[in-house]
Amino acid sequence: MNEDLWKKVDSHLERLFVAEHTELDQIVENSHNAGLPDIQVSSAQGKFLKLLTIISGASQILEIGTLGGYSTAWLAQGLNPSGKVTSIEIDPDHAEVARKNIESVGLNERVEIVCSPAVEYLEGLINSDQVVFDLIFIDADKPSYPHYLDLCLKLSKPGTIILADNIIRQGELINTSSTDDKVIGVQQFCDILSSKSGISTSAMQTVGDKGYDGWTLSIVNHL
Ligand code: SAH
Ligand code: DHB
Ligand code: MG
């Protein structure tokens, strides 16, 4: 088993299950041409995000880490018509590319891209005391995941779903002597999730187009 095979299988899955969504391919292409790194979710993962949005009936979605807006667009496609995705991006160049991309696929009425360091913006939302989200996708800087979790719980209600990307990191999750701050970030994030009462979590390892990684899926039961 190797990465070549994972990529081939992902292409096969993409042909089978994602081919009708070719309108979002331009986001990946535009982002690449604008010099953004190719670190967005795979198309199969994107469709998974859309299905999760539909299954949960989410109408208020928070995304931390927009990049070119590819995962944002998938989430937005699954929303009910009155719903909205708020996506936070620290890099003004990424945010600008993402806004253009979202506009070009006709989803701008359902998406707000906020250019800010995530912590700052989330703290502002918490202080405004009237915002809660139905679904939260954490996908920005990994060392901050524990902090994001803390802030996201303050923007949650019973039933809120929290998904966090890139927590397996080629298996480094279980390397207790790692000195990589990204690894340490996701390790602490998973430890906190496992020790918190009131939130129920599972995780999936994934292989494919994006190598070996995985995500956690949590539901908040009570605060
Ligand atoms: N969710 C995207 C990929 C996001 S990549 C997709 O799958 O399509 C991670 C993004 O998080 C990058 O664009 C990076 O600039 C942004 N980011 C990094 N640190 C951040 C911070 N502190 N606040 C907000 N965004 C941040
Ligand atoms: C990186 C970030 C991601 O969200 C991802 O899915 C893959 C890689 C990164 O920062 O390298
Ligand atoms: Mg990611």
mmCIF file of C-alpha atoms and ligand atoms in Angstrom:
data_model
loop_
_atom_site.group_PDB
_atom_site.id
_atom_site.type_symbol
_atom_site.label_atom_id
_atom_site.label_comp_id
_atom_site.label_asym_id
_atom_site.label_seq_id
_atom_site.Cartn_x
_atom_site.Cartn_y
_atom_site.Cartn_z
ATOM 1 C CA MET A 1 0.000 0.000 0.000
ATOM 2 C CA ASN A 2 1.352 3.364 -0.908
ATOM 3 C CA GLU A 3 0.412 6.931 -1.552
ATOM 4 C CA ASP A 4 0.213 6.312 -5.281
ATOM 5 C CA LEU A 5 -2.557 3.805 -4.752
ATOM 6 C CA TRP A 6 -4.373 6.122 -2.331
ATOM 7 C CA LYS A 7 -4.333 8.857 -4.988
ATOM 8 C CA LYS A 8 -5.619 6.457 -7.680
ATOM 9 C CA VAL A 9 -8.451 5.311 -5.451
ATOM 10 C CA ASP A 10 -9.299 8.922 -4.605
ATOM 11 C CA SER A 11 -9.499 9.717 -8.343
ATOM 12 C CA HIS A 12 -11.834 6.761 -8.757
ATOM 13 C CA LEU A 13 -14.045 7.917 -5.868
ATOM 14 C CA GLU A 14 -14.034 11.405 -7.293
ATOM 15 C CA ARG A 15 -15.244 10.115 -10.669
ATOM 16 C CA LEU A 16 -17.955 8.043 -9.001
ATOM 17 C CA PHE A 17 -19.256 10.451 -6.387
ATOM 18 C CA VAL A 18 -18.062 13.982 -7.009
ATOM 19 C CA ALA A 19 -18.077 14.348 -10.778
ATOM 20 C CA GLU A 20 -21.346 16.304 -10.837
ATOM 21 C CA HIS A 21 -19.747 19.041 -8.746
ATOM 22 C CA THR A 22 -17.208 20.194 -11.293
ATOM 23 C CA GLU A 23 -18.255 23.841 -10.760
ATOM 24 C CA LEU A 24 -16.168 23.891 -7.575
ATOM 25 C CA ASP A 25 -13.027 22.695 -9.425
ATOM 26 C CA GLN A 26 -12.399 26.269 -10.532
ATOM 27 C CA ILE A 27 -11.827 27.238 -6.897
ATOM 28 C CA VAL A 28 -8.941 24.788 -6.623
ATOM 29 C CA GLU A 29 -7.575 25.930 -9.974
ATOM 30 C CA ASN A 30 -7.867 29.677 -9.244
ATOM 31 C CA SER A 31 -6.313 29.224 -5.808
ATOM 32 C CA HIS A 32 -3.405 27.287 -7.275
ATOM 33 C CA ASN A 33 -2.891 29.932 -9.984
ATOM 34 C CA ALA A 34 -2.946 32.659 -7.326
ATOM 35 C CA GLY A 35 -0.071 30.907 -5.572
ATOM 36 C CA LEU A 36 -1.998 29.527 -2.590
ATOM 37 C CA PRO A 37 -0.723 26.213 -1.181
ATOM 38 C CA ASP A 38 -2.602 23.067 -2.299
ATOM 39 C CA ILE A 39 -3.731 22.173 1.205
ATOM 40 C CA GLN A 40 -7.499 22.374 0.825
ATOM 41 C CA VAL A 41 -9.629 19.321 1.570
ATOM 42 C CA SER A 42 -9.879 16.734 -1.213
ATOM 43 C CA SER A 43 -13.028 16.766 -3.326
ATOM 44 C CA ALA A 44 -14.290 13.585 -1.655
ATOM 45 C CA GLN A 45 -13.759 15.223 1.747
ATOM 46 C CA GLY A 46 -15.469 18.383 0.498
ATOM 47 C CA LYS A 47 -18.518 16.412 -0.504
ATOM 48 C CA PHE A 48 -18.412 14.709 2.868
ATOM 49 C CA LEU A 49 -18.603 18.180 4.475
ATOM 50 C CA LYS A 50 -21.592 18.999 2.307
ATOM 51 C CA LEU A 51 -23.365 15.770 3.284
ATOM 52 C CA LEU A 52 -22.604 16.368 6.957
ATOM 53 C CA THR A 53 -24.139 19.825 6.651
ATOM 54 C CA ILE A 54 -27.274 18.380 5.061
ATOM 55 C CA ILE A 55 -27.551 15.534 7.579
ATOM 56 C CA SER A 56 -27.244 17.931 10.514
ATOM 57 C CA GLY A 57 -29.591 20.532 9.023
ATOM 58 C CA ALA A 58 -27.077 23.187 10.051
ATOM 59 C CA SER A 59 -27.923 26.761 9.226
ATOM 60 C CA GLN A 60 -25.155 28.677 11.023
ATOM 61 C CA ILE A 61 -21.679 27.367 10.202
ATOM 62 C CA LEU A 62 -18.327 28.616 11.440
ATOM 63 C CA GLU A 63 -15.108 27.758 9.630
ATOM 64 C CA ILE A 64 -11.675 28.610 11.035
ATOM 65 C CA GLY A 65 -9.177 28.698 8.134
ATOM 66 C CA THR A 66 -10.597 29.670 4.714
ATOM 67 C CA LEU A 67 -7.600 29.447 2.360
ATOM 68 C CA GLY A 68 -9.202 29.826 -1.127
ATOM 69 C CA GLY A 69 -12.707 28.995 0.069
ATOM 70 C CA TYR A 70 -12.921 25.437 -1.277
ATOM 71 C CA SER A 71 -14.180 23.749 1.913
ATOM 72 C CA THR A 72 -16.240 26.909 2.522
ATOM 73 C CA ALA A 73 -18.043 26.385 -0.798
ATOM 74 C CA TRP A 74 -18.792 22.732 -0.029
ATOM 75 C CA LEU A 75 -20.213 23.657 3.372
ATOM 76 C CA ALA A 76 -22.275 26.449 1.804
ATOM 77 C CA GLN A 77 -23.706 24.063 -0.786
ATOM 78 C CA GLY A 78 -25.141 21.883 1.967
ATOM 79 C CA LEU A 79 -26.807 24.748 3.844
ATOM 80 C CA ASN A 80 -30.503 25.314 3.928
ATOM 81 C CA PRO A 81 -31.436 28.477 1.979
ATOM 82 C CA SER A 82 -31.515 30.803 4.980
ATOM 83 C CA GLY A 83 -28.174 29.539 6.297
ATOM 84 C CA LYS A 84 -24.777 31.147 6.388
ATOM 85 C CA VAL A 85 -21.108 30.153 6.607
ATOM 86 C CA THR A 86 -18.802 32.540 8.454
ATOM 87 C CA SER A 87 -15.216 31.684 7.542
ATOM 88 C CA ILE A 88 -12.194 33.279 9.212
ATOM 89 C CA GLU A 89 -8.873 33.790 7.441
ATOM 90 C CA ILE A 90 -5.800 35.591 8.748
ATOM 91 C CA ASP A 91 -4.048 36.115 5.407
ATOM 92 C CA PRO A 92 -5.494 39.031 3.376
ATOM 93 C CA ASP A 93 -4.295 37.496 0.084
ATOM 94 C CA HIS A 94 -6.044 34.201 0.861
ATOM 95 C CA ALA A 95 -9.200 36.037 1.933
ATOM 96 C CA GLU A 96 -9.272 38.050 -1.289
ATOM 97 C CA VAL A 97 -8.820 34.957 -3.466
ATOM 98 C CA ALA A 98 -11.517 33.198 -1.447
ATOM 99 C CA ARG A 99 -14.015 36.057 -1.831
ATOM 100 C CA LYS A 100 -13.511 36.018 -5.605
ATOM 101 C CA ASN A 101 -13.843 32.243 -5.696
ATOM 102 C CA ILE A 102 -17.038 32.234 -3.658
ATOM 103 C CA GLU A 103 -18.488 34.950 -5.879
ATOM 104 C CA SER A 104 -17.547 33.067 -9.046
ATOM 105 C CA VAL A 105 -19.484 29.985 -7.926
ATOM 106 C CA GLY A 106 -22.492 32.088 -6.946
ATOM 107 C CA LEU A 107 -22.389 31.391 -3.212
ATOM 108 C CA ASN A 108 -21.614 34.889 -1.894
ATOM 109 C CA GLU A 109 -25.055 35.363 -0.338
ATOM 110 C CA ARG A 110 -24.460 32.404 1.939
ATOM 111 C CA VAL A 111 -20.831 33.109 2.843
ATOM 112 C CA GLU A 112 -19.054 35.774 4.866
ATOM 113 C CA ILE A 113 -15.280 35.721 4.777
ATOM 114 C CA VAL A 114 -13.768 37.544 7.718
ATOM 115 C CA CYS A 115 -10.123 38.567 7.438
ATOM 116 C CA SER A 116 -8.778 38.457 10.992
ATOM 117 C CA PRO A 117 -6.702 36.347 13.343
ATOM 118 C CA ALA A 118 -9.275 33.752 14.425
ATOM 119 C CA VAL A 119 -8.828 34.193 18.174
ATOM 120 C CA GLU A 120 -9.484 37.922 17.989
ATOM 121 C CA TYR A 121 -12.627 37.520 15.926
ATOM 122 C CA LEU A 122 -13.984 34.632 18.018
ATOM 123 C CA GLU A 123 -13.451 36.601 21.230
ATOM 124 C CA GLY A 124 -15.458 39.439 19.683
ATOM 125 C CA LEU A 125 -18.304 37.046 18.840
ATOM 126 C CA ILE A 126 -18.255 35.651 22.370
ATOM 127 C CA ASN A 127 -18.454 39.151 23.845
ATOM 128 C CA SER A 128 -21.392 40.013 21.593
ATOM 129 C CA ASP A 129 -23.161 37.178 23.427
ATOM 130 C CA GLN A 130 -25.753 36.372 20.796
ATOM 131 C CA VAL A 131 -24.032 34.084 18.317
ATOM 132 C CA VAL A 132 -24.105 30.291 18.351
ATOM 133 C CA PHE A 133 -23.204 27.909 15.584
ATOM 134 C CA ASP A 134 -24.703 24.589 14.528
ATOM 135 C CA LEU A 135 -21.558 23.279 12.877
ATOM 136 C CA ILE A 136 -17.924 24.326 13.286
ATOM 137 C CA PHE A 137 -15.019 23.272 11.050
ATOM 138 C CA ILE A 138 -11.604 23.879 12.623
ATOM 139 C CA ASP A 139 -8.902 23.878 9.945
ATOM 140 C CA ALA A 140 -6.406 26.712 10.640
ATOM 141 C CA ASP A 141 -3.063 26.794 12.508
ATOM 142 C CA LYS A 142 -2.702 23.524 14.413
ATOM 143 C CA PRO A 143 -0.882 24.837 17.534
ATOM 144 C CA SER A 144 -3.985 26.929 18.287
ATOM 145 C CA TYR A 145 -6.463 24.008 18.140
ATOM 146 C CA PRO A 146 -6.763 23.742 21.964
ATOM 147 C CA HIS A 147 -7.499 27.466 22.195
ATOM 148 C CA TYR A 148 -9.975 27.260 19.300
ATOM 149 C CA LEU A 149 -11.788 24.419 21.030
ATOM 150 C CA ASP A 150 -12.173 26.480 24.175
ATOM 151 C CA LEU A 151 -13.542 29.451 22.224
ATOM 152 C CA CYS A 152 -15.756 27.305 19.975
ATOM 153 C CA LEU A 153 -17.431 25.712 22.996
ATOM 154 C CA LYS A 154 -18.456 29.220 24.056
ATOM 155 C CA LEU A 155 -20.125 29.605 20.653
ATOM 156 C CA SER A 156 -21.896 26.244 20.844
ATOM 157 C CA LYS A 157 -25.201 24.859 22.104
ATOM 158 C CA PRO A 158 -26.329 21.291 22.765
ATOM 159 C CA GLY A 159 -26.263 19.652 19.336
ATOM 160 C CA THR A 160 -23.430 21.714 17.875
ATOM 161 C CA ILE A 161 -21.117 19.626 15.710
ATOM 162 C CA ILE A 162 -17.376 20.295 15.764
ATOM 163 C CA LEU A 163 -15.138 18.822 13.089
ATOM 164 C CA ALA A 164 -11.354 19.296 13.211
ATOM 165 C CA ASP A 165 -9.071 18.531 10.267
ATOM 166 C CA ASN A 166 -5.491 17.200 10.239
ATOM 167 C CA ILE A 167 -5.351 15.576 13.637
ATOM 168 C CA ILE A 168 -3.549 12.346 12.650
ATOM 169 C CA ARG A 169 -0.575 13.984 10.910
ATOM 170 C CA GLN A 170 0.888 10.796 9.363
ATOM 171 C CA GLY A 171 0.516 9.036 12.708
ATOM 172 C CA GLU A 172 2.480 11.667 14.641
ATOM 173 C CA LEU A 173 -0.594 11.982 16.871
ATOM 174 C CA ILE A 174 0.781 9.100 18.954
ATOM 175 C CA ASN A 175 4.422 10.223 18.956
ATOM 176 C CA THR A 176 4.690 11.378 22.562
ATOM 177 C CA SER A 177 8.238 12.642 22.052
ATOM 178 C CA SER A 178 7.351 14.916 19.132
ATOM 179 C CA THR A 179 8.656 18.466 19.405
ATOM 180 C CA ASP A 180 6.597 19.723 16.430
ATOM 181 C CA ASP A 181 4.219 22.389 17.703
ATOM 182 C CA LYS A 182 1.565 21.328 15.166
ATOM 183 C CA VAL A 183 1.679 17.758 16.495
ATOM 184 C CA ILE A 184 1.638 18.950 20.100
ATOM 185 C CA GLY A 185 -1.345 21.157 19.238
ATOM 186 C CA VAL A 186 -3.452 18.308 17.901
ATOM 187 C CA GLN A 187 -2.338 15.970 20.710
ATOM 188 C CA GLN A 188 -3.508 18.463 23.317
ATOM 189 C CA PHE A 189 -6.686 19.098 21.336
ATOM 190 C CA CYS A 190 -7.552 15.370 21.343
ATOM 191 C CA ASP A 191 -6.642 14.992 25.027
ATOM 192 C CA ILE A 192 -8.913 17.881 25.978
ATOM 193 C CA LEU A 193 -11.759 16.483 23.858
ATOM 194 C CA SER A 194 -11.405 13.092 25.520
ATOM 195 C CA SER A 195 -11.387 14.523 29.035
ATOM 196 C CA LYS A 196 -14.271 16.964 28.682
ATOM 197 C CA SER A 197 -17.683 15.903 29.846
ATOM 198 C CA GLY A 198 -20.557 17.143 27.766
ATOM 199 C CA ILE A 199 -18.963 16.509 24.416
ATOM 200 C CA SER A 200 -18.889 13.216 22.574
ATOM 201 C CA THR A 201 -16.148 12.561 20.017
ATOM 202 C CA SER A 202 -14.897 10.023 17.528
ATOM 203 C CA ALA A 203 -12.100 10.259 14.989
ATOM 204 C CA MET A 204 -11.343 8.787 11.579
ATOM 205 C CA GLN A 205 -7.982 8.184 9.983
ATOM 206 C CA THR A 206 -7.991 8.978 6.276
ATOM 207 C CA VAL A 207 -5.703 8.207 3.351
ATOM 208 C CA GLY A 208 -5.993 9.587 -0.166
ATOM 209 C CA ASP A 209 -5.118 12.499 -2.336
ATOM 210 C CA LYS A 210 -3.897 14.413 0.729
ATOM 211 C CA GLY A 211 -1.733 11.651 2.200
ATOM 212 C CA TYR A 212 -2.323 10.091 5.631
ATOM 213 C CA ASP A 213 -4.305 12.225 8.037
ATOM 214 C CA GLY A 214 -7.720 12.322 9.654
ATOM 215 C CA TRP A 215 -10.329 14.279 11.544
ATOM 216 C CA THR A 216 -12.279 14.336 14.738
ATOM 217 C CA LEU A 217 -16.055 14.623 14.802
ATOM 218 C CA SER A 218 -17.677 15.809 18.026
ATOM 219 C CA ILE A 219 -21.129 16.678 19.206
ATOM 220 C CA VAL A 220 -21.741 18.979 22.126
ATOM 221 C CA ASN A 221 -24.291 17.417 24.479
ATOM 222 C CA HIS A 222 -24.327 19.998 27.236
ATOM 223 C CA LEU A 223 -22.162 22.934 28.209
HETATM 224 N N1 SAH B 1 -10.306 25.008 5.015
HETATM 225 C C1 SAH B 1 -9.496 25.194 3.816
HETATM 226 C C2 SAH B 1 -8.026 24.987 4.111
HETATM 227 C C3 SAH B 1 -7.488 25.889 5.179
HETATM 228 S S1 SAH B 1 -5.703 25.903 5.221
HETATM 229 C C4 SAH B 1 -9.965 24.172 2.773
HETATM 230 O O1 SAH B 1 -9.981 22.976 3.102
HETATM 231 O O2 SAH B 1 -10.290 24.557 1.644
HETATM 232 C C5 SAH B 1 -5.445 26.829 6.669
HETATM 233 C C6 SAH B 1 -5.746 28.328 6.535
HETATM 234 O O3 SAH B 1 -5.763 28.867 7.859
HETATM 235 C C7 SAH B 1 -4.682 29.102 5.756
HETATM 236 O O4 SAH B 1 -5.268 29.849 4.714
HETATM 237 C C8 SAH B 1 -4.066 30.026 6.801
HETATM 238 O O5 SAH B 1 -3.690 31.303 6.299
HETATM 239 C C9 SAH B 1 -5.211 30.168 7.812
HETATM 240 N N2 SAH B 1 -4.778 30.549 9.168
HETATM 241 C C10 SAH B 1 -3.598 30.243 9.772
HETATM 242 N N3 SAH B 1 -3.540 30.790 10.999
HETATM 243 C C11 SAH B 1 -4.712 31.452 11.182
HETATM 244 C C12 SAH B 1 -5.246 32.242 12.252
HETATM 245 N N4 SAH B 1 -4.566 32.433 13.374
HETATM 246 N N5 SAH B 1 -6.468 32.776 12.106
HETATM 247 C C13 SAH B 1 -7.178 32.578 10.951
HETATM 248 N N6 SAH B 1 -6.720 31.859 9.910
HETATM 249 C C14 SAH B 1 -5.501 31.298 10.015
HETATM 250 C C1 DHB B 2 -1.851 22.233 6.184
HETATM 251 C C2 DHB B 2 -3.064 22.727 6.647
HETATM 252 C C3 DHB B 2 -4.235 22.032 6.414
HETATM 253 O O1 DHB B 2 -5.428 22.470 6.883
HETATM 254 C C4 DHB B 2 -4.228 20.838 5.686
HETATM 255 O O2 DHB B 2 -5.408 20.188 5.487
HETATM 256 C C5 DHB B 2 -3.018 20.340 5.217
HETATM 257 C C6 DHB B 2 -1.836 21.048 5.460
HETATM 258 C C7 DHB B 2 -0.595 22.974 6.459
HETATM 259 O O3 DHB B 2 -0.651 24.024 7.126
HETATM 260 O O4 DHB B 2 0.445 22.536 5.984
HETATM 261 MG MG MG B 3 -6.933 20.958 6.716
#
